[in-house]
Amino acid sequence: MATSTLELTPIEARIAARARDFELGPLLRLLEAEGYAAEQILFESPAEPVSSAALVEAVTFHAVPYRRVVVTLNLGLLGANALLPSYFLEVAEQLPEPEVFFDFIRFFDHRLIEAFVRAVHPERDRALMGDWERTKGFYFRMLGVGSVTTLQSLFQLHFPELRVWSHRKAFRSASHGHDLRSGTSPLDGSGVLGFLYESDVPGFLVELHADEETDARVRGGRPSSIIGCVRSCCRCWRPSGCGWRWGCR
């Protein structure tokens, strides 16, 4: 099948050159950010007898017959760990034009790998999940983070390079909505004399400890702050009633 390669942008050239360094999820998000819709991303497996340790084998960009990107993964119907029996590959090698046979197989190969991608990354299919952020919230509540053990495992999973210690703690809370007002506040014990009503709210405290305050890897021309990375992650999914403390030793 004749193809014509696009004049690659700098980002596309870097993607093609470092394809084997990518995880599948970040690669697909990057391709979508570059303007490739889901129907323009095709999947195939390599017709090679040698296995590879990387999931992503190659990324190629094409212009004919339409603009598309082909992501070659080390799974599917072809390759060393293929589902297709080796007999078919032996027959294909004896054909005068084996590439025609491989093109036929790649049609089913794409459908098979595409179904795998949808199962592994359901957030990419809005018809399947709808509001993915809302769905993640449901999953998070189902996880049941109201225990020291679960929080310990959760934070250790997200920050494997840090030392994690979680325990129960009472948090001081102040409320402005219970002060007594003459003529409007009922005398039923719900009012409080004074401007603030302070109470202890039970919760959990997670402590993260690192040996250094900055990451040795340079990003954006300077070392990145580990504290900033931790705060950014915790701000996205911090459970209600859970505080966290940073420590550096």
mmCIF file of C-alpha atoms in Angstrom:
data_model
loop_
_atom_site.group_PDB
_atom_site.id
_atom_site.type_symbol
_atom_site.label_atom_id
_atom_site.label_comp_id
_atom_site.label_asym_id
_atom_site.label_seq_id
_atom_site.Cartn_x
_atom_site.Cartn_y
_atom_site.Cartn_z
ATOM 1 C CA MET A 1 0.000 0.000 0.000
ATOM 2 C CA ALA A 2 1.552 3.263 -1.103
ATOM 3 C CA THR A 3 1.847 5.948 1.536
ATOM 4 C CA SER A 4 3.198 9.456 1.614
ATOM 5 C CA THR A 5 4.832 10.760 4.744
ATOM 6 C CA LEU A 6 3.845 14.172 6.045
ATOM 7 C CA GLU A 7 6.333 16.933 6.582
ATOM 8 C CA LEU A 8 6.521 16.437 10.305
ATOM 9 C CA THR A 9 6.237 19.183 12.857
ATOM 10 C CA PRO A 10 8.984 19.313 15.510
ATOM 11 C CA ILE A 11 6.719 17.588 18.038
ATOM 12 C CA GLU A 12 5.698 14.873 15.570
ATOM 13 C CA ALA A 13 9.343 14.272 14.702
ATOM 14 C CA ARG A 14 10.178 13.832 18.384
ATOM 15 C CA ILE A 15 7.217 11.479 18.837
ATOM 16 C CA ALA A 16 8.376 9.309 15.929
ATOM 17 C CA ALA A 17 11.980 9.297 17.151
ATOM 18 C CA ARG A 18 11.123 8.393 20.754
ATOM 19 C CA ALA A 19 8.064 6.225 20.153
ATOM 20 C CA ARG A 20 9.328 3.324 22.263
ATOM 21 C CA ASP A 21 9.736 5.589 25.302
ATOM 22 C CA PHE A 22 5.994 6.332 25.462
ATOM 23 C CA GLU A 23 3.286 4.770 27.550
ATOM 24 C CA LEU A 24 0.136 4.215 25.519
ATOM 25 C CA GLY A 25 -2.167 6.581 27.434
ATOM 26 C CA PRO A 26 0.094 9.668 27.362
ATOM 27 C CA LEU A 27 0.910 8.977 23.703
ATOM 28 C CA LEU A 28 -2.757 8.994 22.697
ATOM 29 C CA ARG A 29 -3.418 12.194 24.637
ATOM 30 C CA LEU A 30 -0.435 13.846 22.959
ATOM 31 C CA LEU A 31 -1.640 12.808 19.504
ATOM 32 C CA GLU A 32 -5.087 14.207 20.241
ATOM 33 C CA ALA A 33 -3.479 17.457 21.395
ATOM 34 C CA GLU A 34 -1.672 17.567 18.034
ATOM 35 C CA GLY A 35 -5.028 17.525 16.243
ATOM 36 C CA TYR A 36 -5.483 13.819 15.483
ATOM 37 C CA ALA A 37 -9.039 12.670 16.098
ATOM 38 C CA ALA A 38 -9.790 9.145 17.286
ATOM 39 C CA GLU A 39 -10.710 8.009 13.756
ATOM 40 C CA GLN A 40 -7.329 9.265 12.493
ATOM 41 C CA ILE A 41 -5.370 7.065 14.910
ATOM 42 C CA LEU A 42 -4.858 3.546 13.549
ATOM 43 C CA PHE A 43 -3.355 0.607 15.405
ATOM 44 C CA GLU A 44 -1.369 -2.323 14.099
ATOM 45 C CA SER A 45 1.044 -4.957 15.326
ATOM 46 C CA PRO A 46 4.478 -5.555 13.756
ATOM 47 C CA ALA A 47 4.949 -8.593 11.548
ATOM 48 C CA GLU A 48 8.249 -9.378 13.235
ATOM 49 C CA PRO A 49 9.226 -12.650 14.940
ATOM 50 C CA VAL A 50 11.301 -10.857 17.602
ATOM 51 C CA SER A 51 9.554 -9.662 20.759
ATOM 52 C CA SER A 52 10.183 -6.276 22.354
ATOM 53 C CA ALA A 53 10.054 -5.062 25.937
ATOM 54 C CA ALA A 54 8.253 -1.855 24.934
ATOM 55 C CA LEU A 55 4.517 -1.781 24.301
ATOM 56 C CA VAL A 56 4.772 0.985 21.697
ATOM 57 C CA GLU A 57 7.011 -0.107 18.839
ATOM 58 C CA ALA A 58 6.668 2.788 16.389
ATOM 59 C CA VAL A 59 4.599 5.835 15.453
ATOM 60 C CA THR A 60 4.378 6.881 11.804
ATOM 61 C CA PHE A 61 2.554 9.832 10.265
ATOM 62 C CA HIS A 62 0.955 9.630 6.797
ATOM 63 C CA ALA A 63 -0.816 11.971 4.383
ATOM 64 C CA VAL A 64 -2.210 9.613 1.701
ATOM 65 C CA PRO A 65 -4.999 8.656 1.240
ATOM 66 C CA TYR A 66 -5.830 10.886 4.238
ATOM 67 C CA ARG A 67 -4.042 12.438 7.193
ATOM 68 C CA ARG A 68 -3.551 9.795 9.857
ATOM 69 C CA VAL A 69 -1.093 8.360 12.341
ATOM 70 C CA VAL A 70 -0.302 4.662 12.690
ATOM 71 C CA VAL A 71 0.633 3.417 16.160
ATOM 72 C CA THR A 72 2.444 0.079 16.092
ATOM 73 C CA LEU A 73 2.017 -1.919 19.307
ATOM 74 C CA ASN A 74 3.659 -5.159 20.334
ATOM 75 C CA LEU A 75 0.351 -6.961 20.703
ATOM 76 C CA GLY A 76 -2.441 -8.042 18.401
ATOM 77 C CA LEU A 77 -2.669 -10.567 15.586
ATOM 78 C CA LEU A 78 0.896 -10.265 14.286
ATOM 79 C CA GLY A 79 4.310 -10.319 15.916
ATOM 80 C CA ALA A 80 6.159 -12.629 18.285
ATOM 81 C CA ASN A 81 3.329 -12.888 20.829
ATOM 82 C CA ALA A 82 0.580 -12.833 18.210
ATOM 83 C CA LEU A 83 -2.822 -14.450 18.469
ATOM 84 C CA LEU A 84 -2.601 -15.538 14.832
ATOM 85 C CA PRO A 85 -1.042 -19.002 14.360
ATOM 86 C CA SER A 86 2.393 -18.978 12.762
ATOM 87 C CA TYR A 87 1.006 -21.044 9.876
ATOM 88 C CA PHE A 88 -0.643 -17.936 8.423
ATOM 89 C CA LEU A 89 2.627 -16.025 8.524
ATOM 90 C CA GLU A 90 4.427 -18.864 6.767
ATOM 91 C CA VAL A 91 1.797 -18.874 4.020
ATOM 92 C CA ALA A 92 1.993 -15.094 3.708
ATOM 93 C CA GLU A 93 5.758 -15.195 3.218
ATOM 94 C CA GLN A 94 5.268 -17.537 0.251
ATOM 95 C CA LEU A 95 2.828 -15.214 -1.498
ATOM 96 C CA PRO A 96 4.087 -13.021 -4.361
ATOM 97 C CA GLU A 97 2.730 -9.942 -2.554
ATOM 98 C CA PRO A 98 2.623 -10.723 1.179
ATOM 99 C CA GLU A 99 1.863 -7.093 2.046
ATOM 100 C CA VAL A 100 -1.651 -7.520 0.618
ATOM 101 C CA PHE A 101 -2.296 -10.305 3.119
ATOM 102 C CA PHE A 102 -0.888 -8.207 5.969
ATOM 103 C CA ASP A 103 -3.124 -5.274 5.004
ATOM 104 C CA PHE A 104 -6.112 -7.609 5.206
ATOM 105 C CA ILE A 105 -5.054 -8.828 8.662
ATOM 106 C CA ARG A 106 -4.370 -5.284 9.868
ATOM 107 C CA PHE A 107 -8.028 -4.381 9.377
ATOM 108 C CA PHE A 108 -8.980 -6.874 12.102
ATOM 109 C CA ASP A 109 -5.805 -6.048 13.997
ATOM 110 C CA HIS A 110 -6.889 -2.422 14.325
ATOM 111 C CA ARG A 111 -10.355 -3.387 15.562
ATOM 112 C CA LEU A 112 -8.919 -5.770 18.132
ATOM 113 C CA ILE A 113 -6.350 -3.312 19.502
ATOM 114 C CA GLU A 114 -8.870 -0.463 19.440
ATOM 115 C CA ALA A 115 -11.196 -2.512 21.658
ATOM 116 C CA PHE A 116 -8.275 -3.151 23.999
ATOM 117 C CA VAL A 117 -7.485 0.573 24.183
ATOM 118 C CA ARG A 118 -11.112 1.399 24.977
ATOM 119 C CA ALA A 119 -11.101 -1.133 27.792
ATOM 120 C CA VAL A 120 -7.800 0.086 29.259
ATOM 121 C CA HIS A 121 -8.531 3.808 28.794
ATOM 122 C CA PRO A 122 -12.314 4.223 29.166
ATOM 123 C CA GLU A 123 -11.923 7.978 29.678
ATOM 124 C CA ARG A 124 -11.296 8.349 25.930
ATOM 125 C CA ASP A 125 -14.783 7.073 25.039
ATOM 126 C CA ARG A 126 -17.425 9.593 26.133
ATOM 127 C CA ALA A 127 -20.175 7.339 24.816
ATOM 128 C CA LEU A 128 -19.049 4.710 27.306
ATOM 129 C CA MET A 129 -18.364 6.813 30.396
ATOM 130 C CA GLY A 130 -19.881 10.241 29.746
ATOM 131 C CA ASP A 131 -18.401 12.546 32.377
ATOM 132 C CA TRP A 132 -15.140 10.808 33.248
ATOM 133 C CA GLU A 133 -14.241 13.173 36.096
ATOM 134 C CA ARG A 134 -17.612 12.503 37.732
ATOM 135 C CA THR A 135 -17.154 8.772 37.204
ATOM 136 C CA LYS A 136 -13.736 8.907 38.860
ATOM 137 C CA GLY A 137 -15.371 10.607 41.829
ATOM 138 C CA PHE A 138 -17.811 7.700 42.131
ATOM 139 C CA TYR A 139 -14.978 5.180 41.935
ATOM 140 C CA PHE A 140 -13.019 7.101 44.543
ATOM 141 C CA ARG A 141 -15.944 7.072 46.973
ATOM 142 C CA MET A 142 -16.399 3.346 46.362
ATOM 143 C CA LEU A 143 -12.763 2.866 47.327
ATOM 144 C CA GLY A 144 -13.579 3.798 50.904
ATOM 145 C CA VAL A 145 -10.704 6.000 52.034
ATOM 146 C CA GLY A 146 -12.007 6.242 55.584
ATOM 147 C CA SER A 147 -9.244 4.075 57.008
ATOM 148 C CA VAL A 148 -5.572 4.508 57.793
ATOM 149 C CA THR A 149 -4.589 1.424 55.790
ATOM 150 C CA THR A 150 -6.376 2.516 52.610
ATOM 151 C CA LEU A 151 -4.889 6.010 52.745
ATOM 152 C CA GLN A 152 -1.441 4.561 53.369
ATOM 153 C CA SER A 153 -1.731 2.323 50.306
ATOM 154 C CA LEU A 154 -3.236 5.085 48.146
ATOM 155 C CA PHE A 155 -0.529 7.659 48.852
ATOM 156 C CA GLN A 156 2.240 5.079 48.606
ATOM 157 C CA LEU A 157 0.909 4.084 45.191
ATOM 158 C CA HIS A 158 0.950 7.690 43.944
ATOM 159 C CA PHE A 159 4.280 8.613 45.561
ATOM 160 C CA PRO A 160 6.387 5.418 45.574
ATOM 161 C CA GLU A 161 9.641 7.373 45.971
ATOM 162 C CA LEU A 162 8.496 9.034 49.224
ATOM 163 C CA ARG A 163 8.035 7.667 52.727
ATOM 164 C CA VAL A 164 4.380 7.769 53.735
ATOM 165 C CA TRP A 165 2.878 7.745 57.211
ATOM 166 C CA SER A 166 -0.860 8.104 57.801
ATOM 167 C CA HIS A 167 -2.755 8.247 61.085
ATOM 168 C CA ARG A 168 -5.950 9.580 62.599
ATOM 169 C CA LYS A 169 -6.063 13.192 63.751
ATOM 170 C CA ALA A 170 -8.611 15.707 65.024
ATOM 171 C CA PHE A 171 -8.723 18.916 62.955
ATOM 172 C CA ARG A 172 -9.715 22.230 64.498
ATOM 173 C CA SER A 173 -12.746 23.717 62.750
ATOM 174 C CA ALA A 174 -14.265 27.192 63.171
ATOM 175 C CA SER A 175 -17.805 28.123 62.150
ATOM 176 C CA HIS A 176 -19.391 31.576 61.779
ATOM 177 C CA GLY A 177 -22.965 30.461 61.312
ATOM 178 C CA HIS A 178 -24.003 29.645 64.879
ATOM 179 C CA ASP A 179 -23.686 32.982 66.699
ATOM 180 C CA LEU A 180 -26.715 34.132 68.690
ATOM 181 C CA ARG A 181 -28.834 36.952 67.298
ATOM 182 C CA SER A 182 -31.416 38.714 69.417
ATOM 183 C CA GLY A 183 -34.961 37.946 68.310
ATOM 184 C CA THR A 184 -34.006 35.367 65.667
ATOM 185 C CA SER A 185 -31.967 32.628 67.370
ATOM 186 C CA PRO A 186 -34.010 29.852 69.039
ATOM 187 C CA LEU A 187 -33.047 28.832 72.562
ATOM 188 C CA ASP A 188 -32.594 25.187 71.653
ATOM 189 C CA GLY A 189 -28.860 24.817 72.208
ATOM 190 C CA SER A 190 -27.872 25.448 68.588
ATOM 191 C CA GLY A 191 -26.674 29.023 69.185
ATOM 192 C CA VAL A 192 -23.200 29.941 70.408
ATOM 193 C CA LEU A 193 -22.083 32.969 72.400
ATOM 194 C CA GLY A 194 -19.239 34.664 70.588
ATOM 195 C CA PHE A 195 -18.149 35.308 67.020
ATOM 196 C CA LEU A 196 -16.719 31.842 66.334
ATOM 197 C CA TYR A 197 -17.687 28.324 67.233
ATOM 198 C CA GLU A 198 -14.660 26.043 67.354
ATOM 199 C CA SER A 199 -14.849 22.278 67.408
ATOM 200 C CA ASP A 200 -12.718 19.227 66.653
ATOM 201 C CA VAL A 201 -13.495 17.312 63.459
ATOM 202 C CA PRO A 202 -12.154 13.753 63.204
ATOM 203 C CA GLY A 203 -10.052 13.005 60.152
ATOM 204 C CA PHE A 204 -6.759 11.629 58.902
ATOM 205 C CA LEU A 205 -3.281 13.078 58.548
ATOM 206 C CA VAL A 206 -0.895 11.859 55.846
ATOM 207 C CA GLU A 207 2.780 12.723 56.185
ATOM 208 C CA LEU A 208 5.132 12.496 53.200
ATOM 209 C CA HIS A 209 8.873 12.471 53.814
ATOM 210 C CA ALA A 210 11.667 12.940 51.280
ATOM 211 C CA ASP A 211 15.432 13.296 51.488
ATOM 212 C CA GLU A 212 15.503 16.345 49.202
ATOM 213 C CA GLU A 213 13.109 19.222 48.504
ATOM 214 C CA THR A 214 13.771 19.266 44.749
ATOM 215 C CA ASP A 215 13.794 16.622 42.056
ATOM 216 C CA ALA A 216 17.249 16.005 40.617
ATOM 217 C CA ARG A 217 15.752 15.818 37.119
ATOM 218 C CA VAL A 218 15.758 19.233 35.447
ATOM 219 C CA ARG A 219 12.475 20.317 33.867
ATOM 220 C CA GLY A 220 11.936 23.649 32.182
ATOM 221 C CA GLY A 221 15.529 24.694 32.773
ATOM 222 C CA ARG A 222 15.504 24.194 36.541
ATOM 223 C CA PRO A 223 14.952 21.412 39.085
ATOM 224 C CA SER A 224 11.289 20.837 39.871
ATOM 225 C CA SER A 225 9.999 21.189 43.409
ATOM 226 C CA ILE A 226 8.817 17.926 44.928
ATOM 227 C CA ILE A 227 6.592 19.905 47.291
ATOM 228 C CA GLY A 228 4.869 21.580 44.345
ATOM 229 C CA CYS A 229 4.282 18.253 42.600
ATOM 230 C CA VAL A 230 2.823 16.703 45.742
ATOM 231 C CA ARG A 231 0.561 19.685 46.388
ATOM 232 C CA SER A 232 -0.672 19.639 42.800
ATOM 233 C CA CYS A 233 -1.584 15.952 42.987
ATOM 234 C CA CYS A 234 -3.197 16.191 46.418
ATOM 235 C CA ARG A 235 -5.237 19.219 45.380
ATOM 236 C CA CYS A 236 -6.857 17.127 42.646
ATOM 237 C CA TRP A 237 -8.112 14.251 44.786
ATOM 238 C CA ARG A 238 -7.656 15.054 48.486
ATOM 239 C CA PRO A 239 -10.390 13.212 50.424
ATOM 240 C CA SER A 240 -12.743 15.157 52.639
ATOM 241 C CA GLY A 241 -11.494 15.253 56.222
ATOM 242 C CA CYS A 242 -7.955 14.344 55.227
ATOM 243 C CA GLY A 243 -4.984 16.625 55.763
ATOM 244 C CA TRP A 244 -1.435 16.098 54.641
ATOM 245 C CA ARG A 245 1.886 17.311 55.938
ATOM 246 C CA TRP A 246 5.170 17.627 54.085
ATOM 247 C CA GLY A 247 8.453 16.712 55.696
ATOM 248 C CA CYS A 248 12.005 16.797 54.391
ATOM 249 C CA ARG A 249 14.909 15.168 56.163
#
